[in-house]
């Protein structure tokens, strides 16, 4: 077993309830449950979500990830007094999420307003080996004499998405005087959700069930002696379906049978099985660091935990929401975040999951084609935000101006077209890292050709030169510009790769080839100045710059919009997030170190980092430029978005992309992993206070274990592999271990067999 970190909540605070509910959320890619407390607090937002369960309720709404009936809430009465940490006195507190087995635990001692102390312990987990399973234990121990304890818990379907009800209750029932079940249906009748739950007390009690006002509850009451620990165990099985082949009652019965099987095994046995699954997962995915600062390892474990908990690896019809399965921010929609920030982790640890994420796009090609066609273009224009289909889900309007009553239009769906090239970029990365020709022949080439065809039709001929007009690049503070460098270069790459791979796979399409060649020859690629700076778009360099320091000090809060209108911001050199720097990151073989450094130096002072997708990318580019201290500062700032002190930074869910960027910041930043000309490169340079870094990568048929220690790297590969280390290519045989010192420090040594 690996020695994994634990994420702890240092104290109970009503102000940070929702932050911790997000960062300590449990999940398995099939479902996610916010780490809310069992007892209610007015400010606390409960949330349980199933990947792919979306619903649109009401006019002018987009689909949203449905907040399901709650199963974690427990109302506890102690000698008739309602248990809440807002009353009485909290004498002792511990709460932590153990990454090793996925268990969230809380332990506290509370003095009631009548002066009696109680110890309360709770544990819960979402199973990694049985996806529909959640289990919890909740224990109470009276510490000052006997006490009357009563618990009420069940399935609470009064949950909403900020007041929106998505589910109708079809039936609620109690079976065998013990098992509760609620059957629900989305209001559009497309999806059934069945929640089955059992509640068992380890001590004889009076109990009964009630079903009222959308709450199915089980109530237990008993007298407990001083020091007697009373434990309630709740096992829950949650399933859903979109196809209605089976009778609803038969589908519900299946859920009940699974619940009974699990309830028989009990919490501890179920946890052990799930912990084994986590252990296997950590063996291949963990990034271990030996650092003077223990926060660094915690940050990495946090990242891999959430990358696993948020990713629906089991279902290619779903992708990853911008907040994973931890909250309702962005309504659970899928953005470019998936391909650019989240897919790399999967690609290099479990490539089949990366494949599944790409298949989600492929399965939704029809919607993307339709969007392109509706707008007069060819090929596929993927939606800026999507849910469970290829339809555009970006809300038409954003926040309302409450003084004028007018709503601000969201332009992303109309012009943030770079997502098309981002998806193509991910397809090519997948091909390079896996050489999966089956995927390329069926899905990969279709994605590349459709996206390339879009760009070819999207370009405008200006006196013989092709330009791309009226777009929004990654920097969303600059809208409706011509020749955004990011979009043009990425579009060029998209078309180039489509052509190259069609040739590689002997796919003949003369009309496409001719159009693609013309596009590549004539598309305008904004060129660098003498220093290497690329203009962000046609008009950017002529706009005035202002001192952004006070806005940068409050990065992520978009405070600039309190002082300037969006239209004014658009007319200044103000970036929300990495744009040209993002381009430098994505196409490492196109820009040399000097150009990257020049763009970093020019654009960073003009970038507020108002998006969580920004600092980490600056960090990776800084690392590639050899500025490790700066790279580390960006990496920590990126991680602090959710893990830092701000009590409200992630109330509505973690920033999924920032979580992916923690992994990328280390693997692609400090370890310098890049794909150049289709080959694997590493140029490790660790922060000064890191003594060692260890991780594994899946590259084609090989699992490559990498250990960086000071200025030397030890590689071990399970299959023959070529790796370029600090510019020199090494060919390793299967099971060969090789240690290489940074060139000026020494030479390579080879041995057989040992594990890194
Ligand atoms: C960023 C986008 C991102 C979205 C979802 C926005 O604030 O500007 O780049 O895709 O958040 O994370």
XYZ file of C-alpha atoms and ligand atoms in Angstrom:
768
model
C 0.000 0.000 0.000
C 1.245 3.464 -0.872
C 1.551 6.124 1.756
C -1.071 8.533 0.439
C -1.990 11.927 1.796
C -5.198 12.871 3.512
C -7.055 16.058 2.831
C -8.295 17.555 6.057
C -10.671 20.305 7.034
C -8.913 21.982 9.936
C -11.975 23.316 11.682
C -15.728 23.577 11.313
C -16.716 26.858 9.759
C -20.137 27.759 8.373
C -18.316 30.027 5.876
C -16.406 27.247 4.168
C -19.078 24.514 4.213
C -19.464 24.558 0.467
C -15.792 24.827 -0.344
C -15.086 21.654 1.617
C -18.222 20.014 0.248
C -16.606 20.451 -3.177
C -12.969 19.610 -2.548
C -13.738 16.623 -0.308
C -16.436 15.283 -2.616
C -16.384 11.547 -3.226
C -16.942 9.994 -6.616
C -16.136 7.233 -9.044
C -16.886 8.770 -12.447
C -20.351 7.236 -12.416
C -21.556 9.400 -9.563
C -20.282 12.170 -7.397
C -21.472 13.251 -3.954
C -20.622 16.536 -2.338
C -19.050 16.272 1.069
C -21.966 17.858 2.867
C -22.518 17.147 6.516
C -25.235 14.756 7.608
C -27.008 17.535 9.527
C -28.499 20.459 7.644
C -27.170 24.015 7.493
C -28.959 26.772 5.666
C -25.871 27.713 3.662
C -24.956 24.128 2.810
C -25.633 22.940 -0.725
C -26.097 19.217 -0.933
C -25.436 17.558 -4.251
C -25.380 14.124 -5.774
C -24.954 13.732 -9.525
C -24.859 10.883 -12.001
C -22.625 11.350 -15.026
C -24.805 11.849 -18.087
C -28.064 12.535 -16.223
C -29.065 15.922 -17.588
C -32.433 17.562 -17.991
C -33.801 20.799 -19.356
C -36.546 22.326 -17.238
C -38.439 25.314 -18.442
C -38.257 27.841 -21.209
C -34.963 29.556 -22.007
C -33.053 27.036 -19.955
C -30.207 24.818 -21.026
C -29.792 21.262 -19.842
C -28.280 20.852 -16.430
C -26.715 18.038 -14.476
C -29.560 16.920 -12.260
C -29.128 17.249 -8.513
C -30.541 13.933 -7.307
C -32.526 13.109 -4.184
C -30.289 13.290 -1.156
C -29.300 10.147 0.714
C -26.689 11.494 3.117
C -28.769 13.779 5.304
C -29.459 12.552 8.838
C -31.538 14.435 11.349
C -30.237 13.647 14.805
C -31.994 14.442 18.092
C -30.115 14.040 21.343
C -32.392 14.133 24.389
C -34.868 15.931 22.213
C -32.346 18.561 21.145
C -31.647 18.973 17.457
C -27.962 18.363 16.680
C -26.333 21.265 14.889
C -22.858 22.702 15.244
C -24.356 26.167 15.175
C -25.738 25.529 18.663
C -24.031 24.038 21.737
C -20.265 23.807 21.771
C -17.817 21.998 19.532
C -15.096 20.553 21.767
C -13.108 18.460 19.359
C -13.048 18.179 15.561
C -11.361 16.086 12.924
C -12.402 15.620 9.331
C -10.422 14.096 6.523
C -10.652 12.454 3.164
C -8.284 9.485 2.946
C -7.117 9.208 -0.648
C -5.806 5.680 -0.121
C -9.220 4.056 0.330
C -11.529 6.912 -0.606
C -13.151 7.229 2.794
C -14.382 10.560 4.162
C -14.365 10.598 7.967
C -15.488 13.024 10.608
C -15.056 12.736 14.311
C -16.177 15.325 16.825
C -17.227 15.902 20.405
C -20.138 18.225 20.920
C -21.658 19.675 24.094
C -25.390 20.227 23.784
C -26.977 23.429 25.030
C -28.077 21.396 28.057
C -24.446 20.646 28.832
C -24.189 16.961 27.854
C -21.295 15.808 25.710
C -21.645 13.433 22.756
C -19.101 11.927 20.474
C -20.156 11.735 16.827
C -18.267 9.766 14.195
C -19.181 9.406 10.581
C -17.615 7.591 7.632
C -18.686 7.286 4.046
C -17.408 6.289 0.641
C -18.507 5.976 -2.945
C -17.362 2.604 -4.199
C -14.750 2.417 -6.928
C -15.430 -1.228 -7.719
C -19.249 -1.203 -7.642
C -20.139 2.072 -9.287
C -23.774 2.461 -8.081
C -22.824 1.930 -4.426
C -22.565 4.484 -1.605
C -22.186 3.491 2.022
C -22.098 5.410 5.250
C -21.883 4.851 8.968
C -22.956 7.394 11.535
C -22.247 6.764 15.230
C -23.243 8.545 18.398
C -21.760 7.942 21.864
C -23.236 9.745 24.884
C -20.353 10.796 27.137
C -22.242 12.284 30.127
C -24.855 9.785 31.212
C -27.574 7.930 29.307
C -29.367 9.730 26.500
C -32.290 9.349 24.164
C -31.089 9.294 20.581
C -33.208 9.466 17.484
C -32.153 9.368 13.841
C -34.208 10.162 10.735
C -32.778 9.518 7.343
C -33.895 8.209 3.963
C -34.273 9.462 0.426
C -35.039 13.158 0.187
C -36.384 14.187 -3.197
C -36.868 17.831 -2.258
C -33.404 18.530 -3.727
C -33.307 21.009 -6.576
C -30.789 22.703 -8.839
C -31.081 26.168 -7.302
C -34.824 25.773 -7.054
C -35.368 23.875 -10.322
C -37.029 20.480 -9.907
C -36.015 18.024 -12.585
C -37.456 14.774 -11.285
C -40.987 13.532 -10.771
C -41.518 10.953 -8.096
C -42.956 7.811 -9.694
C -43.142 5.638 -6.594
C -41.741 5.235 -3.102
C -41.950 1.996 -1.213
C -40.594 0.088 1.778
C -39.798 -3.596 1.257
C -39.496 -6.279 3.945
C -39.933 -3.645 6.672
C -36.387 -2.633 5.924
C -35.449 -1.545 2.403
C -36.537 1.822 1.025
C -36.817 2.611 -2.628
C -37.678 5.732 -4.583
C -38.257 5.663 -8.330
C -37.974 8.968 -10.175
C -38.271 10.142 -13.727
C -36.964 13.293 -15.371
C -39.847 15.538 -16.330
C -39.168 14.976 -20.024
C -39.561 11.213 -19.320
C -36.184 10.440 -20.886
C -34.447 9.065 -17.800
C -35.396 6.905 -14.827
C -33.445 7.068 -11.595
C -33.895 4.364 -8.960
C -32.512 4.856 -5.462
C -32.610 1.917 -3.068
C -31.397 2.263 0.504
C -31.124 0.220 3.639
C -30.687 1.599 7.158
C -29.576 -0.647 9.947
C -28.927 0.244 13.584
C -26.548 -1.996 15.542
C -28.720 -1.620 18.677
C -32.389 -2.565 19.172
C -34.591 0.478 18.665
C -38.133 1.646 17.993
C -38.429 2.327 14.319
C -40.912 3.333 11.663
C -41.055 4.689 8.115
C -42.761 7.764 6.740
C -43.322 9.055 3.229
C -44.339 12.672 3.049
C -43.659 15.698 0.890
C -41.193 13.906 -1.382
C -39.264 12.472 1.559
C -39.133 8.764 2.272
C -37.693 8.381 5.758
C -36.774 5.774 8.282
C -36.827 6.788 11.952
C -34.989 5.034 14.793
C -35.164 5.959 18.481
C -33.507 4.391 21.497
C -32.062 4.972 24.969
C -28.273 4.614 25.038
C -26.095 4.214 28.106
C -23.147 6.493 28.834
C -20.222 5.291 26.685
C -22.441 3.117 24.478
C -21.651 3.711 20.814
C -24.713 3.426 18.595
C -24.051 3.053 14.879
C -26.400 3.567 11.997
C -25.286 1.936 8.760
C -26.762 3.034 5.496
C -26.121 1.327 2.182
C -27.418 2.930 -1.012
C -27.587 1.653 -4.590
C -28.303 4.200 -7.330
C -29.058 3.305 -10.921
C -30.439 5.108 -13.920
C -31.362 4.318 -17.458
C -32.223 6.139 -20.641
C -33.557 3.191 -22.588
C -36.890 1.893 -21.456
C -36.648 -1.669 -22.729
C -37.251 -3.234 -19.356
C -40.466 -2.536 -17.415
C -39.769 0.176 -14.868
C -40.758 -2.159 -12.019
C -38.363 -4.866 -13.216
C -35.584 -2.265 -13.437
C -36.370 -1.127 -9.893
C -36.383 -4.734 -8.663
C -32.885 -5.225 -10.011
C -31.702 -2.242 -7.973
C -33.296 -3.676 -4.869
C -31.645 -7.064 -5.374
C -28.221 -5.403 -5.688
C -28.862 -3.382 -2.567
C -29.779 -6.511 -0.578
C -26.604 -8.234 -1.727
C -24.470 -5.270 -0.600
C -26.329 -4.729 2.672
C -25.582 -8.339 3.604
C -21.862 -7.733 3.187
C -21.859 -4.595 5.302
C -19.854 -1.385 5.307
C -16.412 -2.730 6.197
C -16.350 -5.508 3.606
C -17.642 -3.151 0.929
C -15.038 -0.541 1.845
C -12.279 -3.115 1.662
C -13.244 -4.057 -1.902
C -13.390 -0.448 -2.969
C -10.066 0.281 -1.251
C -8.459 -2.505 -3.269
C -9.696 -0.889 -6.468
C -8.254 2.462 -5.345
C -4.976 0.796 -4.497
C -4.670 -0.698 -7.978
C -5.493 2.684 -9.408
C -2.891 4.504 -7.343
C -0.214 1.985 -8.339
C -0.397 3.185 -11.932
C -1.485 6.789 -11.506
C 0.285 8.220 -8.525
C 2.842 10.941 -8.919
C 5.149 10.838 -5.884
C 7.275 13.712 -4.882
C 9.789 14.144 -2.121
C 9.653 17.791 -1.256
C 10.457 20.014 1.704
C 6.823 21.087 1.553
C 4.295 18.277 2.263
C 1.610 20.356 0.552
C 3.168 19.415 -2.809
C 2.379 15.716 -2.412
C -1.076 16.495 -1.070
C -1.728 18.652 -4.119
C -0.751 15.835 -6.469
C -2.822 13.212 -4.648
C -5.755 15.617 -4.632
C -5.421 16.031 -8.382
C -5.327 12.314 -9.200
C -8.190 11.662 -6.777
C -10.478 14.135 -8.495
C -9.333 13.238 -11.997
C -10.515 9.723 -11.227
C -13.653 10.712 -9.340
C -14.842 13.055 -12.114
C -14.235 10.877 -15.163
C -16.989 8.615 -16.491
C -14.536 5.997 -17.732
C -17.378 3.453 -17.803
C -19.513 5.296 -20.348
C -18.411 6.814 -23.643
C -21.733 8.649 -23.944
C -20.577 10.975 -21.160
C -17.681 13.344 -20.801
C -16.330 15.465 -17.963
C -18.116 18.539 -16.682
C -16.234 21.758 -15.894
C -16.807 21.052 -12.186
C -16.582 17.290 -12.502
C -19.301 15.655 -10.421
C -18.798 17.976 -7.465
C -21.274 20.788 -8.053
C -23.647 22.579 -10.342
C -21.314 25.283 -11.652
C -21.598 25.705 -15.426
C -24.641 23.411 -15.147
C -22.455 20.344 -15.508
C -21.514 21.246 -19.076
C -18.520 19.931 -20.983
C -15.999 22.421 -22.482
C -12.584 22.303 -24.184
C -11.349 21.738 -20.633
C -11.828 18.011 -21.238
C -9.579 17.600 -24.271
C -6.896 20.086 -23.289
C -6.681 19.915 -19.506
C -8.092 16.546 -18.490
C -7.428 14.137 -21.303
C -3.594 14.199 -20.976
C -3.704 12.556 -17.536
C -5.860 9.749 -18.869
C -3.928 9.426 -22.095
C -0.684 8.766 -20.243
C -2.116 6.596 -17.472
C -5.199 4.826 -18.900
C -5.352 5.496 -22.633
C -8.629 3.597 -23.006
C -10.278 6.360 -20.955
C -8.853 8.994 -23.299
C -10.298 6.960 -26.158
C -13.691 6.907 -24.497
C -13.598 10.708 -24.058
C -12.818 11.102 -27.753
C -15.588 8.706 -28.652
C -17.976 11.009 -26.790
C -17.146 13.664 -29.402
C -17.350 11.182 -32.239
C -20.750 9.954 -31.086
C -21.900 13.575 -31.095
C -20.615 14.417 -34.555
C -24.130 14.708 -35.956
C -24.922 17.675 -33.685
C -21.610 19.324 -34.546
C -22.244 18.890 -38.275
C -25.662 20.326 -37.855
C -24.332 23.382 -35.993
C -21.787 24.000 -38.756
C -24.431 23.669 -41.430
C -26.883 25.936 -39.634
C -24.216 28.628 -39.668
C -23.300 28.132 -43.302
C -20.090 26.154 -42.831
C -18.986 22.650 -43.709
C -17.694 19.882 -41.439
C -18.229 19.806 -37.697
C -18.559 22.788 -35.389
C -18.592 21.290 -31.908
C -20.676 23.088 -29.311
C -18.779 25.338 -26.943
C -20.720 23.724 -24.086
C -22.349 20.346 -24.324
C -24.207 17.893 -22.109
C -25.425 14.462 -23.144
C -25.662 15.117 -26.866
C -23.981 17.109 -29.578
C -26.324 20.059 -29.079
C -25.058 23.477 -28.111
C -25.847 24.100 -24.447
C -24.183 27.454 -23.884
C -26.735 29.717 -22.221
C -27.753 32.508 -24.554
C -27.483 35.106 -21.824
C -25.175 35.508 -18.847
C -25.678 37.626 -15.754
C -28.339 40.267 -15.690
C -27.572 43.940 -15.126
C -30.005 44.551 -12.297
C -30.057 48.282 -12.863
C -31.106 48.088 -16.486
C -32.766 44.668 -16.358
C -30.842 43.805 -19.495
C -29.049 40.554 -19.914
C -25.575 40.196 -21.337
C -25.378 37.899 -24.380
C -22.863 35.056 -24.185
C -20.809 35.126 -27.354
C -18.873 31.881 -26.871
C -21.353 29.649 -28.680
C -21.259 32.025 -31.644
C -17.535 32.543 -31.977
C -15.374 30.492 -29.603
C -14.616 28.045 -32.353
C -11.151 26.992 -31.266
C -12.787 24.048 -29.490
C -12.944 22.380 -32.913
C -9.155 22.432 -33.270
C -8.690 21.531 -29.601
C -10.601 18.302 -30.145
C -8.481 17.548 -33.218
C -5.336 18.268 -31.177
C -6.456 15.656 -28.641
C -7.121 13.083 -31.377
C -3.578 13.556 -32.677
C -2.104 13.343 -29.168
C -4.036 10.115 -28.694
C -2.678 8.725 -31.945
C 0.873 9.686 -31.072
C 0.754 8.197 -27.611
C -1.067 4.981 -28.520
C -0.669 4.246 -32.239
C -4.210 2.875 -32.008
C -4.919 2.450 -35.729
C -8.337 0.873 -35.163
C -9.524 4.037 -33.480
C -7.965 6.218 -36.132
C -9.521 4.274 -39.005
C -13.018 4.404 -37.587
C -13.331 7.473 -35.353
C -10.063 9.421 -35.403
C -9.925 10.198 -39.103
C -13.594 11.125 -39.184
C -13.015 13.611 -36.363
C -9.933 15.040 -38.057
C -11.546 15.383 -41.462
C -14.764 16.897 -40.198
C -12.940 19.419 -38.037
C -10.497 20.244 -40.853
C -13.373 20.710 -43.293
C -14.920 23.157 -40.878
C -11.786 25.331 -40.835
C -11.406 25.204 -44.583
C -14.930 26.549 -45.003
C -14.541 28.972 -42.093
C -11.670 30.915 -43.667
C -12.224 34.152 -45.580
C -10.243 35.070 -48.685
C -8.713 38.541 -48.331
C -6.818 39.371 -51.497
C -5.589 35.831 -51.907
C -4.701 35.362 -48.246
C -6.921 33.207 -46.060
C -7.937 34.727 -42.767
C -10.196 33.607 -39.956
C -12.546 36.379 -38.922
C -14.825 37.071 -36.006
C -13.627 34.610 -33.411
C -13.003 34.482 -29.689
C -9.743 32.890 -28.664
C -9.133 31.321 -25.247
C -8.866 34.892 -23.877
C -12.555 35.575 -23.505
C -11.960 39.225 -22.608
C -11.211 39.850 -26.274
C -14.210 39.075 -28.428
C -15.000 39.081 -32.131
C -11.528 39.590 -33.513
C -9.864 38.610 -36.769
C -6.924 36.233 -36.977
C -6.652 35.250 -33.357
C -3.228 33.618 -33.444
C -4.305 30.700 -31.278
C -7.229 29.870 -33.550
C -5.283 30.315 -36.805
C -2.290 28.202 -35.760
C -4.471 25.499 -34.227
C -6.709 25.441 -37.310
C -3.647 25.134 -39.533
C -2.377 22.257 -37.408
C -5.806 20.610 -37.494
C -5.890 20.651 -41.294
C -2.248 19.635 -41.569
C -2.732 16.643 -39.264
C -5.911 15.567 -41.037
C -4.049 15.549 -44.328
C -0.993 13.768 -42.954
C -3.017 11.062 -41.257
C -5.254 10.524 -44.245
C -2.145 9.900 -46.249
C -0.765 7.626 -43.547
C -3.939 5.522 -43.628
C -4.249 5.628 -47.431
C -7.556 7.449 -47.314
C -8.224 8.962 -50.717
C -10.330 12.128 -51.052
C -8.986 14.317 -53.823
C -11.346 17.218 -53.258
C -10.454 17.378 -49.568
C -6.739 17.033 -50.255
C -6.768 19.858 -52.736
C -8.757 22.160 -50.475
C -6.586 21.296 -47.485
C -3.367 21.977 -49.373
C -4.660 25.331 -50.536
C -5.702 26.198 -46.986
C -2.298 25.275 -45.572
C -0.487 27.280 -48.203
C -2.623 30.380 -47.861
C -3.797 30.614 -44.256
C -2.379 33.661 -42.519
C -0.296 32.708 -39.486
C 0.445 35.863 -37.501
C 4.205 36.137 -37.428
C 6.483 36.989 -34.546
C 8.267 40.296 -34.080
C 12.045 40.461 -33.677
C 11.768 39.270 -30.069
C 9.458 36.395 -30.933
C 6.175 37.912 -29.722
C 3.134 36.832 -31.723
C 0.278 39.357 -31.931
C -2.798 37.865 -30.292
C -4.984 39.081 -33.168
C -5.114 41.766 -35.852
C -5.970 44.637 -33.522
C -4.517 43.625 -30.163
C -1.160 45.381 -30.488
C -2.788 48.730 -31.274
C -4.914 48.701 -28.113
C -3.869 50.553 -24.957
C -2.515 48.643 -21.965
C -3.327 49.567 -18.374
C -1.734 48.638 -15.068
C -3.466 45.426 -14.044
C -1.700 44.768 -10.760
C -4.674 45.348 -8.509
C -6.874 43.079 -10.610
C -4.171 40.441 -10.776
C -3.996 40.509 -6.987
C -7.607 39.308 -7.036
C -7.196 36.831 -9.874
C -10.207 34.637 -10.515
C -12.714 37.181 -9.234
C -13.201 39.154 -12.448
C -12.989 42.433 -10.517
C -12.001 44.273 -13.699
C -15.639 44.008 -14.746
C -16.646 46.107 -11.742
C -14.619 49.030 -13.095
C -14.991 48.583 -16.847
C -17.731 47.293 -19.104
C -16.988 44.255 -21.227
C -16.941 46.483 -24.290
C -14.250 48.662 -22.677
C -12.204 45.653 -21.640
C -12.406 44.417 -25.220
C -10.680 47.581 -26.390
C -7.670 47.225 -24.087
C -4.757 44.810 -23.831
C -6.384 42.771 -21.081
C -6.368 38.988 -21.079
C -8.592 36.849 -18.946
C -6.349 33.810 -19.473
C -3.477 32.356 -21.460
C -3.990 32.734 -25.203
C -0.723 33.012 -27.176
C 1.002 31.369 -24.193
C -1.564 28.572 -24.454
C -0.603 28.176 -28.097
C 3.075 27.957 -27.143
C 2.141 25.202 -24.701
C 0.046 23.156 -27.119
C 2.399 23.209 -30.084
C 5.846 22.808 -28.535
C 7.549 21.928 -31.800
C 6.400 25.163 -33.447
C 7.974 27.628 -31.027
C 11.468 27.687 -29.636
C 12.463 28.587 -26.106
C 13.272 32.181 -27.013
C 9.865 32.747 -28.597
C 8.070 31.145 -25.653
C 10.005 33.306 -23.194
C 9.224 36.427 -25.244
C 5.496 35.677 -25.292
C 5.474 34.897 -21.600
C 7.252 38.185 -20.851
C 4.897 40.185 -23.065
C 1.536 38.611 -22.267
C 1.794 37.698 -18.595
C 1.681 41.295 -17.294
C -1.407 41.770 -19.494
C -3.134 38.652 -18.137
C -5.306 38.829 -15.034
C -5.656 35.033 -14.682
C -9.377 35.455 -14.134
C -9.872 31.897 -15.332
C -8.653 28.821 -13.491
C -7.211 27.627 -16.813
C -4.483 30.229 -16.906
C -1.728 30.155 -14.280
C -0.898 26.494 -14.656
C -0.294 26.879 -18.387
C 1.991 29.841 -17.765
C 3.765 27.540 -15.301
C 4.364 24.814 -17.874
C 5.674 27.292 -20.437
C 7.918 28.905 -17.787
C 9.276 25.445 -16.909
C 10.010 24.749 -20.570
C 11.855 28.052 -20.713
C 14.020 26.833 -17.835
C 12.538 29.181 -15.221
C 11.659 26.548 -12.614
C 11.150 28.926 -9.645
C 8.577 30.883 -11.624
C 7.006 27.689 -12.921
C 6.637 26.444 -9.367
C 5.036 29.736 -8.262
C 2.467 29.415 -11.075
C 1.890 25.760 -10.249
C 1.162 26.546 -6.609
C -1.066 29.474 -7.562
C -3.013 27.192 -9.913
C -3.457 24.607 -7.177
C -4.482 27.271 -4.652
C -7.571 28.108 -6.691
C -9.389 25.283 -4.927
C -6.961 24.292 -2.185
C -6.093 27.809 -1.021
C -7.626 29.923 1.728
C -10.479 31.551 -0.161
C -13.555 30.064 1.549
C -15.766 30.535 -1.512
C -13.460 29.774 -4.443
C -15.258 26.569 -5.333
C -18.656 26.657 -3.644
C -20.352 25.334 -6.784
C -17.775 22.654 -7.505
C -14.047 22.222 -7.988
C -12.306 23.612 -11.057
C -11.809 20.408 -12.989
C -9.394 21.871 -15.537
C -7.181 23.311 -12.799
C -7.088 19.849 -11.239
C -5.879 18.331 -14.515
C -3.326 21.103 -14.788
C -1.797 20.122 -11.442
C -0.830 16.776 -12.968
C 0.243 18.362 -16.242
C 2.240 21.044 -14.438
C 4.440 18.366 -12.913
C 4.613 15.844 -15.739
C 4.770 18.310 -18.622
C 6.339 21.140 -16.652
C 8.910 19.915 -14.129
C 9.503 16.555 -15.831
C 9.382 18.291 -19.214
C 7.358 15.609 -20.967
C 6.500 16.643 -24.529
C 5.607 14.951 -27.754
C 7.883 16.334 -30.443
C 7.613 15.008 -33.997
C 5.525 12.182 -32.590
C 8.217 11.088 -30.142
C 8.423 11.147 -26.378
C 10.739 13.717 -24.830
C 11.653 14.413 -21.210
C 13.707 17.323 -19.896
C 13.344 17.159 -16.131
C 14.251 20.134 -13.996
C 12.817 19.933 -10.504
C 12.054 22.828 -8.180
C 15.002 23.355 -5.837
C 13.145 22.004 -2.793
C 12.125 18.734 -4.520
C 14.554 15.907 -3.997
C 12.755 13.315 -6.071
C 9.888 12.830 -8.451
C 8.482 9.472 -9.478
C 5.652 8.571 -11.824
C 4.679 6.236 -14.644
C 3.569 6.933 -18.173
C 1.840 4.689 -20.638
C 3.483 5.230 -24.031
C 2.291 2.952 -26.843
C 2.865 -0.634 -25.696
C 5.120 0.325 -22.825
C 4.662 1.352 -19.275
C 7.534 3.638 -18.515
C 8.498 4.202 -14.873
C 10.388 7.425 -14.349
C 12.390 8.452 -11.334
C 14.003 11.868 -11.268
C 16.485 12.362 -8.486
C 18.490 15.544 -8.496
C 20.227 15.661 -11.860
C 19.758 12.012 -12.737
C 16.872 10.087 -14.226
C 16.203 6.388 -13.954
C 13.915 4.887 -16.553
C 12.392 1.456 -16.621
C 10.218 0.298 -19.451
C 7.988 -2.769 -19.679
C 8.452 -2.920 -23.478
C 10.997 -1.573 -25.986
C 10.784 2.199 -26.136
C 12.633 5.243 -27.456
C 12.786 8.208 -25.090
C 14.611 11.435 -25.722
C 16.100 12.679 -22.504
C 17.633 16.148 -22.436
C 17.900 15.979 -26.206
C 19.553 12.562 -26.477
C 17.521 9.559 -27.633
C 17.749 6.338 -25.613
C 16.424 2.997 -26.824
C 15.406 0.821 -23.909
C 14.659 -2.876 -24.186
C 11.778 -4.573 -22.405
C 12.355 -4.595 -18.645
C 15.538 -2.626 -18.978
C 16.408 -0.087 -16.334
C 18.670 2.770 -17.280
C 20.019 5.662 -15.283
C 21.020 8.779 -17.146
C 22.715 11.806 -15.639
C 22.117 15.299 -16.912
C 24.814 15.489 -19.659
C 27.355 17.633 -17.811
C 26.942 15.495 -14.650
C 27.942 12.066 -16.049
C 27.000 9.212 -18.370
C 24.351 6.538 -18.734
C 24.427 3.144 -17.014
C 22.278 0.161 -17.977
C 21.125 -2.827 -15.976
C 18.359 -5.434 -16.333
C 15.308 -6.099 -14.341
C 15.100 -3.729 -11.369
C 12.052 -1.687 -10.673
C 12.411 2.040 -10.519
C -12.982 29.870 -19.219
C -13.085 28.825 -20.305
C -13.446 27.502 -19.686
C -14.715 27.612 -18.847
C -15.053 26.337 -18.116
C -14.298 29.919 -18.457
O -14.196 30.837 -17.417
O -12.722 31.133 -19.762
O -11.852 28.723 -20.984
O -13.633 26.546 -20.675
O -14.533 28.624 -17.887
O -14.056 25.969 -17.246
